XYZ file of C-alpha atoms in Angstrom:
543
model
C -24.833 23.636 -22.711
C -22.603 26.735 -21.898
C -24.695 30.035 -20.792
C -23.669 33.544 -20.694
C -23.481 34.331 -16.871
C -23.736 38.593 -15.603
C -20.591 40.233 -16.529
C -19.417 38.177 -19.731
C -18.811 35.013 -17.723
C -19.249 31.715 -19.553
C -20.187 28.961 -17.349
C -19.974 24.997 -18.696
C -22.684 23.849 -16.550
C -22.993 21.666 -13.513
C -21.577 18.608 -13.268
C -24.519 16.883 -12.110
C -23.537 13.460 -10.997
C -20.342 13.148 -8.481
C -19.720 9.459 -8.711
C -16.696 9.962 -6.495
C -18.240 11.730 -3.490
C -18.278 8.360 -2.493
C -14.975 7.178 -2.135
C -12.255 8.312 0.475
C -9.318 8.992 -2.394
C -8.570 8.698 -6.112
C -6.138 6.024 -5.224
C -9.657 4.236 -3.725
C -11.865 5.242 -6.553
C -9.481 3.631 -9.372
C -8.788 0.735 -7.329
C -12.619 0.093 -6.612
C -13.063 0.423 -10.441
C -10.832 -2.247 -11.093
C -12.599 -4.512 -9.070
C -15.507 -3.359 -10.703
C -14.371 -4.111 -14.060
C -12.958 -7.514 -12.689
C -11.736 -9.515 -15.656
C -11.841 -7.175 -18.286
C -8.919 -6.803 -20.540
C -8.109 -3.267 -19.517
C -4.426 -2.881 -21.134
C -2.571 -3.849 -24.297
C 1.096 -3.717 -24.662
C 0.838 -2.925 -28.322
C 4.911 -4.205 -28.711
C 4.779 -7.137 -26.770
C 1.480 -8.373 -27.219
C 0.949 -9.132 -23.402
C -2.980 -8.026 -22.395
C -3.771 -7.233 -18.260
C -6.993 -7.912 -16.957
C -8.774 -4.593 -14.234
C -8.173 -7.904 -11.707
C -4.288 -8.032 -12.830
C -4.111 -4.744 -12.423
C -5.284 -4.163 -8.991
C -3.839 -6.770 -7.259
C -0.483 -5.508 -9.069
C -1.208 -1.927 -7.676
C -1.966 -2.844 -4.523
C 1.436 -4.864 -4.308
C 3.511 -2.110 -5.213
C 1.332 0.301 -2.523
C 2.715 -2.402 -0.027
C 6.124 -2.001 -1.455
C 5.779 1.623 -0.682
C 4.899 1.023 2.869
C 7.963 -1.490 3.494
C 10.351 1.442 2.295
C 8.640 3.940 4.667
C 6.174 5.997 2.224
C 3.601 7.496 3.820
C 0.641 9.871 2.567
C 1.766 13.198 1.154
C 5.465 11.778 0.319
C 6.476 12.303 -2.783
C 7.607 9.266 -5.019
C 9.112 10.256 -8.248
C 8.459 8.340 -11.888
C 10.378 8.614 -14.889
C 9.888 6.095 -17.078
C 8.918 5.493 -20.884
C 4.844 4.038 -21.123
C 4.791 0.227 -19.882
C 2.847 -1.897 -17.303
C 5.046 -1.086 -14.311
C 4.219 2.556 -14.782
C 0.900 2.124 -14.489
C 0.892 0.075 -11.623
C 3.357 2.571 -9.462
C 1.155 5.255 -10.387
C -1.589 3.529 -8.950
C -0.185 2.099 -6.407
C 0.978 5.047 -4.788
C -2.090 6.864 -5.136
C -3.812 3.694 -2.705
C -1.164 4.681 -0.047
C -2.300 8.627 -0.830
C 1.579 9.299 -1.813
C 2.133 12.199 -4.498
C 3.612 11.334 -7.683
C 5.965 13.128 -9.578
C 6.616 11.666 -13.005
C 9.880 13.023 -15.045
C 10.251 13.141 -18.909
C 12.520 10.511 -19.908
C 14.182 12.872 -22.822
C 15.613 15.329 -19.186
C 19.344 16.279 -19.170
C 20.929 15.470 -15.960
C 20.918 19.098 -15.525
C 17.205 18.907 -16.130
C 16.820 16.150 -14.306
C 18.349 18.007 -11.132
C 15.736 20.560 -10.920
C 12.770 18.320 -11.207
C 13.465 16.076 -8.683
C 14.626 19.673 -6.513
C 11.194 20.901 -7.146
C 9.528 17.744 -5.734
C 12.385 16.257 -3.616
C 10.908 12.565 -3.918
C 11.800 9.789 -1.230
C 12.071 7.095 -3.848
C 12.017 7.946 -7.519
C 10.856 4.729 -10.185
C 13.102 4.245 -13.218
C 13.547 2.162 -16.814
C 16.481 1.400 -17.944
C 17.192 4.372 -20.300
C 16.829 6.442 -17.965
C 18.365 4.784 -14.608
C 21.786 6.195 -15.198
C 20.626 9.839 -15.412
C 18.776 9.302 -12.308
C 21.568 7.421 -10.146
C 23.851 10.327 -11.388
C 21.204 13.001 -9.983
C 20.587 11.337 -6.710
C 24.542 11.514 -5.804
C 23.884 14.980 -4.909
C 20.375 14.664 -3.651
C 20.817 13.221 -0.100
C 16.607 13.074 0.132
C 16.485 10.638 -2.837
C 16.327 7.350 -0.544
C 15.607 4.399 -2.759
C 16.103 4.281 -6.828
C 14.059 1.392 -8.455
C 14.517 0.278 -11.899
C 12.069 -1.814 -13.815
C 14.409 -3.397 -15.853
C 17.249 -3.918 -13.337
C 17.607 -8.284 -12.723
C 19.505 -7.848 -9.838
C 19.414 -5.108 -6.839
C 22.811 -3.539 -6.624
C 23.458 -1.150 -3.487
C 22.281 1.746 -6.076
C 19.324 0.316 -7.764
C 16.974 -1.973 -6.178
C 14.936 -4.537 -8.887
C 11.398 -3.812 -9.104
C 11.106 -7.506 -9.861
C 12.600 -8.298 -6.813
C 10.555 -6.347 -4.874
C 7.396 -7.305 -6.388
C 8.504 -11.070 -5.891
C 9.584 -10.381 -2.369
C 6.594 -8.493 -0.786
C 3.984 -10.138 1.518
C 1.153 -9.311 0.910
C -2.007 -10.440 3.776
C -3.681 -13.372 2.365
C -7.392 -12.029 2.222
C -6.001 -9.468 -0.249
C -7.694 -6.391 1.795
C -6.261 -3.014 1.797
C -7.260 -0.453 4.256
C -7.692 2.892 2.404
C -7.121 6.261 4.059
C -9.337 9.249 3.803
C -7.469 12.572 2.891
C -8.296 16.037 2.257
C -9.248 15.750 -1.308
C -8.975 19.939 -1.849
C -5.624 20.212 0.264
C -3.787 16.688 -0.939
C -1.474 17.001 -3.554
C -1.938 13.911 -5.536
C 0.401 14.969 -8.940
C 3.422 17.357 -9.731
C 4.396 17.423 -13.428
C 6.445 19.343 -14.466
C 4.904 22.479 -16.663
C 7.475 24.850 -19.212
C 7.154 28.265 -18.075
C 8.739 31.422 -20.108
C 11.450 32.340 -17.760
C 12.984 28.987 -17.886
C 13.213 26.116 -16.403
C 10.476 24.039 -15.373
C 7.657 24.937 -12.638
C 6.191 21.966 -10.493
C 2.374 22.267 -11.146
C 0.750 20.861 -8.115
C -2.464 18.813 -9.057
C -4.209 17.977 -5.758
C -7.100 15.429 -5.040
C -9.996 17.348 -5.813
C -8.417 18.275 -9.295
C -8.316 14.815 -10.560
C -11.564 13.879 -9.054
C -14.105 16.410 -10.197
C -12.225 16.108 -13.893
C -13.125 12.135 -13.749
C -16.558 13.421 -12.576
C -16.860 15.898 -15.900
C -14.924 13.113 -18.190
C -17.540 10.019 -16.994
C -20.874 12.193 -16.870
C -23.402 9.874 -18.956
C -23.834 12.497 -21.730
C -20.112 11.366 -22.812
C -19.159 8.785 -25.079
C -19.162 5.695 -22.909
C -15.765 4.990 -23.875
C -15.438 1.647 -21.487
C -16.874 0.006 -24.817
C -13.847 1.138 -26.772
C -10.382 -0.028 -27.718
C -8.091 2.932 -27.534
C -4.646 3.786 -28.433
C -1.986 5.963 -26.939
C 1.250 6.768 -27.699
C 1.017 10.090 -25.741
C 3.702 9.662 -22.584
C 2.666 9.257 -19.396
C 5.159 11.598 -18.121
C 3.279 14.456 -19.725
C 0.080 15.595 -17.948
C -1.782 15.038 -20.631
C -0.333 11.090 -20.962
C -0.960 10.733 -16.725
C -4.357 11.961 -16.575
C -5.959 9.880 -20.063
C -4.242 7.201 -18.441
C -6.127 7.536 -14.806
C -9.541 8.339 -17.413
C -9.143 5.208 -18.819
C -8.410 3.487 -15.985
C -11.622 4.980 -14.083
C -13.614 4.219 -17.236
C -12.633 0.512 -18.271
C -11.410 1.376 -21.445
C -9.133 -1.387 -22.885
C -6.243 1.015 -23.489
C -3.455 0.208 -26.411
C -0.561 1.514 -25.574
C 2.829 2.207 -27.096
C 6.377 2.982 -25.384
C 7.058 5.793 -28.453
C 5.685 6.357 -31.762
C 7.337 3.958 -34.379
C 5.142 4.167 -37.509
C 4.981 0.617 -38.194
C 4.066 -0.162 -34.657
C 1.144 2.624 -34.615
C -0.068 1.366 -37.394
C -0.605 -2.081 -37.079
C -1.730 -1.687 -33.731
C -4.870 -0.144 -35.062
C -5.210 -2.637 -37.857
C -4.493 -5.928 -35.087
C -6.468 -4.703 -32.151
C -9.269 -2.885 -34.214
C -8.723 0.360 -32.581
C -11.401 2.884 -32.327
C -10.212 5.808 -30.813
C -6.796 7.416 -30.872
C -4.988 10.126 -28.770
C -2.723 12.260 -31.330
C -0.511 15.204 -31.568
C -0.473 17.471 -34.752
C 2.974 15.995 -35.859
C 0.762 12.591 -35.446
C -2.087 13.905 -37.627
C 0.118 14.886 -40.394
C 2.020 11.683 -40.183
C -1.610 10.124 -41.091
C -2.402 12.899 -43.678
C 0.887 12.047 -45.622
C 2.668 9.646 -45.251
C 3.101 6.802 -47.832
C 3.151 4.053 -45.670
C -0.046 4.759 -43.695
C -1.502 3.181 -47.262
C -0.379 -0.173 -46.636
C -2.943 -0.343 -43.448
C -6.174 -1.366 -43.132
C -7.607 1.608 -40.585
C -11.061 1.214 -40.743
C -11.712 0.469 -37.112
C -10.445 4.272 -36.473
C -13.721 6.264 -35.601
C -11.941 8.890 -33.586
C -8.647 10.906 -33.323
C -8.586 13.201 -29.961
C -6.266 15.931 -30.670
C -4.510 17.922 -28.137
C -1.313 19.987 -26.873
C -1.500 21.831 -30.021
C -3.838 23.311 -32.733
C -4.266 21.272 -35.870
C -5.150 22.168 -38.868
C -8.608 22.299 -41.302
C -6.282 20.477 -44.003
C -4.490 18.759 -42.326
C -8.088 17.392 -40.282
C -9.357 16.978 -44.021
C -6.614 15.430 -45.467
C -7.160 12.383 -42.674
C -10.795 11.707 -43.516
C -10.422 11.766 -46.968
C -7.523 9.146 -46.679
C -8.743 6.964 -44.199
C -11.709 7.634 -43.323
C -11.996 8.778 -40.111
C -15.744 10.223 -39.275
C -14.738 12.220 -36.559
C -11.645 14.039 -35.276
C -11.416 16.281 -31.977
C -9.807 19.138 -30.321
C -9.260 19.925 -27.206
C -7.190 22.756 -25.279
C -5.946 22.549 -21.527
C -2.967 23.090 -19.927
C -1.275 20.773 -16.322
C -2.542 23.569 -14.296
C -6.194 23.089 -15.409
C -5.509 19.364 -14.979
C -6.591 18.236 -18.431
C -8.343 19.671 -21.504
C -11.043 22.379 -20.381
C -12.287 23.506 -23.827
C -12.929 20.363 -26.134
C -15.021 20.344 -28.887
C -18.243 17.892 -29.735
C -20.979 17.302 -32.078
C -22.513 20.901 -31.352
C -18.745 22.468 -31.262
C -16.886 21.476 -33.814
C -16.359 24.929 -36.844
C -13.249 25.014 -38.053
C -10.498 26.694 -36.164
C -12.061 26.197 -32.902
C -11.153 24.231 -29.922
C -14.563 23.254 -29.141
C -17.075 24.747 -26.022
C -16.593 25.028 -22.392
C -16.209 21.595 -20.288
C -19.045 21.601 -17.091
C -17.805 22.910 -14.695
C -15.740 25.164 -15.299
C -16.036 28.812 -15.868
C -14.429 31.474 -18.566
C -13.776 34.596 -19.105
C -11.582 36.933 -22.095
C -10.247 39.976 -20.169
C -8.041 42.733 -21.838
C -4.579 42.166 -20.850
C -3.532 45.568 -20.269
C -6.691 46.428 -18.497
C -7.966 43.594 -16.981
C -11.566 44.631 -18.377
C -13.960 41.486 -19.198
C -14.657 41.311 -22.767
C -17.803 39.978 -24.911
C -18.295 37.354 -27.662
C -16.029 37.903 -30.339
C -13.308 39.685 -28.654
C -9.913 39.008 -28.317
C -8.301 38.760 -25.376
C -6.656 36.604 -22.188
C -8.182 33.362 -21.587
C -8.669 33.062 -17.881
C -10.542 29.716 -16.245
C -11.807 29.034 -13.183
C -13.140 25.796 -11.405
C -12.385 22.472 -9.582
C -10.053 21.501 -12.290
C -7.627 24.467 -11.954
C -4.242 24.112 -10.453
C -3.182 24.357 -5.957
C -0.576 26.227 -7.286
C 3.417 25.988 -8.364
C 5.332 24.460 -5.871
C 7.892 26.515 -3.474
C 6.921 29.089 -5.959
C 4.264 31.874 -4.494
C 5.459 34.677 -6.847
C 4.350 32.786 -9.752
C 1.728 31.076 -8.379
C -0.142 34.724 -7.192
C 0.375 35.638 -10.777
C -1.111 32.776 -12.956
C -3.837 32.737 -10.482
C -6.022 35.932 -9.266
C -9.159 35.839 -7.212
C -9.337 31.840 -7.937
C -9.368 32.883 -12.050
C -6.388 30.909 -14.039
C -4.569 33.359 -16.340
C -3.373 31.439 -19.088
C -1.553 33.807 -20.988
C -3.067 32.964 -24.744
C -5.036 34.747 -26.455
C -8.574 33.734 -27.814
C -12.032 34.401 -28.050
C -15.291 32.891 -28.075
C -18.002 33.551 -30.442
C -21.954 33.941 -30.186
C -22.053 29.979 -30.043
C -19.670 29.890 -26.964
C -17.121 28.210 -29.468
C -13.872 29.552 -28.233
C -10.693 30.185 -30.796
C -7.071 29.922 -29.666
C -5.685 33.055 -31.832
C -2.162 34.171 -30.192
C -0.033 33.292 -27.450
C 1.227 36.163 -24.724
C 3.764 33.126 -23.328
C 6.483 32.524 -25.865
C 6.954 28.892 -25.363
C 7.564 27.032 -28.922
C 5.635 24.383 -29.438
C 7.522 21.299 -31.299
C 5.908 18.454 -31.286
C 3.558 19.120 -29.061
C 5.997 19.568 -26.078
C 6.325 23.157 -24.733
C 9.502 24.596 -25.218
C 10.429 27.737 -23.380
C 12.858 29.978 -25.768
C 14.471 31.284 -21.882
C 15.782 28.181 -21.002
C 17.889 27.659 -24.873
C 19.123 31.746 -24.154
C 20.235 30.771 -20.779
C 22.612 27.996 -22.147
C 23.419 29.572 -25.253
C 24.797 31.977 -22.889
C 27.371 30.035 -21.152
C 29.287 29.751 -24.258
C 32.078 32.287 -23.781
C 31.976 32.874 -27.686
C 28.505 34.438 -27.454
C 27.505 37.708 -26.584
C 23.941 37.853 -26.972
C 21.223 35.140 -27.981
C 17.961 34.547 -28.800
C 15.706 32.002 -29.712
C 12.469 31.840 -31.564
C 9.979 29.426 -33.059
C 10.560 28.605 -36.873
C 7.248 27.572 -38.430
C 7.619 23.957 -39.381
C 4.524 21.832 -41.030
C 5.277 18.767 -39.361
C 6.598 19.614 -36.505
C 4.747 22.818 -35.536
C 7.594 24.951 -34.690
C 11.702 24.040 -34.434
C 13.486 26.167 -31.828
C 15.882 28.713 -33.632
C 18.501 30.773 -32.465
C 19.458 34.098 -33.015
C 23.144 34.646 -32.063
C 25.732 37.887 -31.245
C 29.265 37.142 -31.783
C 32.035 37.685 -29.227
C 34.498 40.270 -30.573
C 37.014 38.433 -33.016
C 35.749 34.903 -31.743
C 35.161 31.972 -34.464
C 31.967 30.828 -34.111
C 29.488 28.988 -36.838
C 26.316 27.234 -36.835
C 27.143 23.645 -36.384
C 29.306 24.545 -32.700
C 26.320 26.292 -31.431
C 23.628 23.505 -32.703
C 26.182 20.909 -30.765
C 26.571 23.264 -27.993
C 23.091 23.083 -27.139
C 22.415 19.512 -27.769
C 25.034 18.406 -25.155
C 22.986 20.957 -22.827
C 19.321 20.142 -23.247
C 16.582 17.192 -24.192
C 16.200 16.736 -27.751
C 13.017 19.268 -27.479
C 14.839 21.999 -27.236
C 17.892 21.226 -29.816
C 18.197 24.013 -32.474
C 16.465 22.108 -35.360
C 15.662 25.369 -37.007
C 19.295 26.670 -37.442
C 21.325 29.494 -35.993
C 21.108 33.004 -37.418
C 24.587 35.507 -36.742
C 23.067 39.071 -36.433
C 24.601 42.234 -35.349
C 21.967 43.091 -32.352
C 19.358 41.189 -30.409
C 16.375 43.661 -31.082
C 14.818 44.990 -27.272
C 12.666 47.117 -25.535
C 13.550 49.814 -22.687
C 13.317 47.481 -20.229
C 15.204 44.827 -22.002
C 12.700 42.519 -23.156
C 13.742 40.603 -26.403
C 11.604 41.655 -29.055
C 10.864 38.598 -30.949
C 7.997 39.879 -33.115
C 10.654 41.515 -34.837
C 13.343 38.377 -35.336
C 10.022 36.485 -36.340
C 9.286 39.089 -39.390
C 13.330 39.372 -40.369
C 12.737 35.367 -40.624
C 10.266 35.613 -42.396
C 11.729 38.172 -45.075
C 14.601 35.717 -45.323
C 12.579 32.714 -46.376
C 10.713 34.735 -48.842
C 13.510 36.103 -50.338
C 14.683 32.666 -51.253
C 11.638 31.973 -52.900
C-alpha cells in the first residue's frame, strides 16, 4: 500500500522478499529457475506448434553461452540481437546473460540508416540475426570494423559473412556433466541490457539497464502478493526487441509461466491461439484492444479462457476497455505505465487501483513525486505536474551520452517528461506529455527524427511533423511542409520520400499538409500546439 512520505513523496513500499540476493547474476537466477521448473512446458510457438520444456531451455541457453565463449565473448561485451520473437531469441538472450555479456536487441522494422546508429551506440562484438533482417545487418557491419561475427538463425550454411546458428549449436562441445561455472558481477555497475529508447531530438538513445535493474524488478514482479502467474498460460505478441517484449519475456521466464508466443500479430493466428492453448492472460497494445473491441472476426472465436488483458505502452480507453468485456467477456483488464529507463512498468493498476482513466498505484519500491516543471516545486494530490521516479528500477544512464543522461536524471529522481497526477487514493493519471514523441501503435515515434529527413529533400524548406489522432492506431505521424520557391512538390513524393528513409513507424500515414510558415517561438522551437489546433479546425470544417 502506497503512503504519503514528508514533502509530497509517494513511496510503493518495501519489497520485502529479495529472492535473488541469492544468486551471483540474472543470467544465474533464470538459469537456476529453469532447472527449477525442470520439465515444465515453459514456451509455445503459437505458429508452429512446437512446445520447450524449462529443461530444453536451459541446456539450449547454456549451449549458446558456450558458443559465446568459443568466439571470444567475455563479461561486459556487448552482443547485439535483432530478430523477430522465436526460440533462438530466447535462448541467446539467455545465454549471454550466463556468460554476464550485455545484450543489445535491435527492432527488426530499422532502416539501414537506423540500423547504423544502434549498433554505433552499443558497438556489439557479434550481433544475432533472422533472416529478414540479415541483409540490413551484413550491409551495416561493412562499415563497422567492431562487428566481428554476424549469426543468422535461419542461415543452412555458414558463408564467410554469416555464420549458421544451426551450425554452431550442432558444432559446440559442451563438458559432459553439463556444469556451468557462473561468474559473480557487480549487479549495480553491470550493464546487463541496452534498448534502444526514442528521444525528442531524434534519433535513438541507448538506455543502459544494468544488473540490479532487472533484478530488484523480478523481486517486485514475483513478491507473493502477485498473481502467481507460473499457473498461467500466457500470450504475447509484444516484440522482444522492445523493452517492454525483453523484460515480460525474462518475467516469465523467472516465473515458469508457459508463455504463447507469436512472431507478429496476424489476427487469425492471435486468435486461435487463445481458443487452442486456452490462454488466460494476454499482453496487448491499444491498437490490440480495439482490434478485440471491433472487429468482426474476433466473433468467430471461442475466448473464454481470456481472464486478463495487461495493457501497456499506451493509454487505453474506458470504451474501448468496455467494449472488450461486454464482447468477450473478459473480467479483468490492466494498465500499466513505464518507460526502458525505469526498466518496466512502475505504475500498474490492481484490484484496489483500477478508476477509470488511471494507470493504476505505485509499484514497491519505487518512489514518486509531481514537481512543477518550471519551478521544480513538489506538488500535492491532485496536481498536475512532471512525473519524476526514483528507485532500483530506474535507468544507469544513456550510453556515451552524459548531457542527456544529467538531464533525465537529477539527484537519483527520473524526470519523465509527462505530465500527471495522483489523487487522494495514490491513483496516478497520465494527463499530457512535455516530450512530443507520437505514439502509433504503441511504438514511440519522435516527430525530430521525420523533420530531420524531411529536410534533406532539396524541395523543402521547412517541415514539421505532428501526431494526427487516429482511433486505432493512437496517433499517425503527419507532416507539415514549406515549399521551396517555384519547386513542384505534392503529397504522395513526400509520403514516398520518407518511407524510403525510415521504419514503417514513422511513415507519414496521416498525410502531408503545404502551409505558408512553420509556426515558432523566439528561440525557434516549433510550436506544435498551434499546427495541432489548425488540424483540428480542418477536420471539423469537413464535418
Amino acid at each position: 500500500m502506497a503512503t504519503l512520505l514528508p514533502g509530497n513523496i509517494v513511496y510503493g513500499g518495501p519489497i520485502t522478499t529479495r529472492e535473488t540476493n541469492d544468486y551471483k547474476s540474472l543470467g544465474h537466477f533464470i538459469m537456476e529457475k529453469y532447472k527449477e521448473f525442470d520439465d515444465r512446458i515453459v514456451m509455445v510457438d503459437a505458429v508452429s506448434g512446437k512446445e520447450y520444456t524449462a529443461k530444453y531451455m536451459h541446456d539450449s541457453a547454456i549451449r549458446v553461452a558456450y558458443i559465446l565463449k568459443s568466439l571470444g565473448i567475455k563479461a561486459n561485451d556487448v552482443v547485439g540481437l535483432s530478430s523477430e520473437n522465436c526460440f533462438e531469441f530466447a535462448i541467446t538472450l539467455f545465454g549471454a546473460f550466463a556468460i554476464n555479456a550485455t545484450v543489445a536487441p535491435f527492432n527488426i522494422t530499422y532502416s539501414e540508416r537506423e540500423m547504423h546508429h544502434g549498433i554505433n551506440l552499443s558497438k556489439p562484438k557479434v550481433i544475432f540475426c533472422s533472416k529478414i533482417t540479415a541483409e540490413r545487418i551484413a550491409n551495416v557491419a561493412k562499415n563497422n570494423a567492431f562487428v566481428k561475427k554476424i549469426i543468422s538463425f535461419h542461415s543452412q550454411k555458414s558463408t564467410s559473412d554469416i555464420l549458421s546458428f544451426n551450425e554452431l549449436m550442432d558444432s559446440i562441445s559442451i563438458p559432459s556433466n553439463n556444469t556451468f561455472e557462473y561468474e559473480p558481477v557487480n549487479k549495480n555497475e553491470d550493464v546487463t541490457l541496452i534498448v534502444c529508447s526514442s528521444g525528442t531530438t531524434g534519433l535513438p538513445k541507448g538506455v543502459q539497464i544494468t544488473q540490479s535493474n532487472v533484478l530488484s524488478t523480478l523481486d517486485s514482479q514475483l513478491a507473493p502478493t502477485v498473481i502467481p502467474i507460473g499457473d498461467v498460460k500466457m500470450l504475447t505478441v509484444i516484440p522482444w526487441f522492445h523493452s517492454f517484449g525483453c523484460l515480460t519475456l525474462i518475467f516469465c521466464a523467472c516465473a515458469g509461466t508457459c508463455l504463447v508466443y507469436l512472431p507478429k500479430f496476424e489476427d487469425h493466428l492471435f486468435l486461435s491461439a487463445i481458443e487452442k492453448y486456452q490462454v488466460m492472460m494476454a499482453f496487448i497494445v491499444p491498437p490490440l484492444a480495439v482490434f478485440l473491441a471491433k472487429h468482426p472476426i474476433v466473433d468467430k472465436y471461442d475466448l473464454s479462457s481470456l481472464l486478463v488483458l495487461l495493457c501497456g505502452a499506451a493509454p487505453l480507453s474506458k470504451e474501448t476497455e468496455d467494449q472488450i468485456k461486454e464482447r468477450i467477456g473478459v473480467p479483468i483488464i490492466r494498465q500499466g505505465y513505464g518507460l526502458s529507463e525505469t526498466t518496466l512498468s512502475v505504475l500498474v493498476q490492481n484490484d484496489n487501483a483500477c478508476k477509470p482513466g488511471s494507470v493504476g498505484a505505485l509499484k514497491i519500491g519505487v518512489y514518486a513525486k509531481i514537481i512543477d516543471p518550471d519551478t521544480g516545486r513538489i506538488l500535492g494530490p491532485n496536481q498536475r505536474g512532471e512525473l519524476c521516479f526514483k528507485g532500483d528500477c530506474i535507468m544507469k544512464g544513456y550510453i556515451g551520452d552524459v548531457k542527456s543522461t544529467q538531464s533525465s536524471i537529477i539527484d537519483g529522481w527520473l524526470h519523465t517528461g509527462d505530465i500527471g497526477y495522483y489523487d487522494e487514493d495514490f491513483e496516478f493519471f497520465i494527463v499530457d506529455r512535455i516530450k512530443e514523441l507520437i505514439k502509433y501503435k504503441g511504438f514511440q515515434v519522435p516527430p525530430a527524427e521525420i523533420e530531420a529527413i524531411l529536410l534533406t529533400n532539396p524541395k523543402v524548406k521547412d517541415a514539421a511533423v505532428i501526431g494526427k489522432p487516429d482511433e486505432e492506431a493512437g496517433e499517425l505521424p503527419m507532416a507539415f511542409i514549406v515549399s521551396q520557391p517555384n519547386a513542384q512538390l505534392n503529397e504522395q513524393e513526400i509520403i514516398d520520400f520518407v518511407a524510403q528513409r525510415a521504419s514503417p513507424a514513422k511513415r507519414l500515414r496521416g498525410g502531408v499538409m503545404f502551409i505558408d510558415e512553420i509556426p515558432k517561438n523566439p528561440s525557434g522551437k516549433i510550436l506544435r500546439r498551434l499546427l495541432r489546433d489548425s488540424l483540428k479546425n480542418k477536420l471539423k470544417s469537413k464535418i
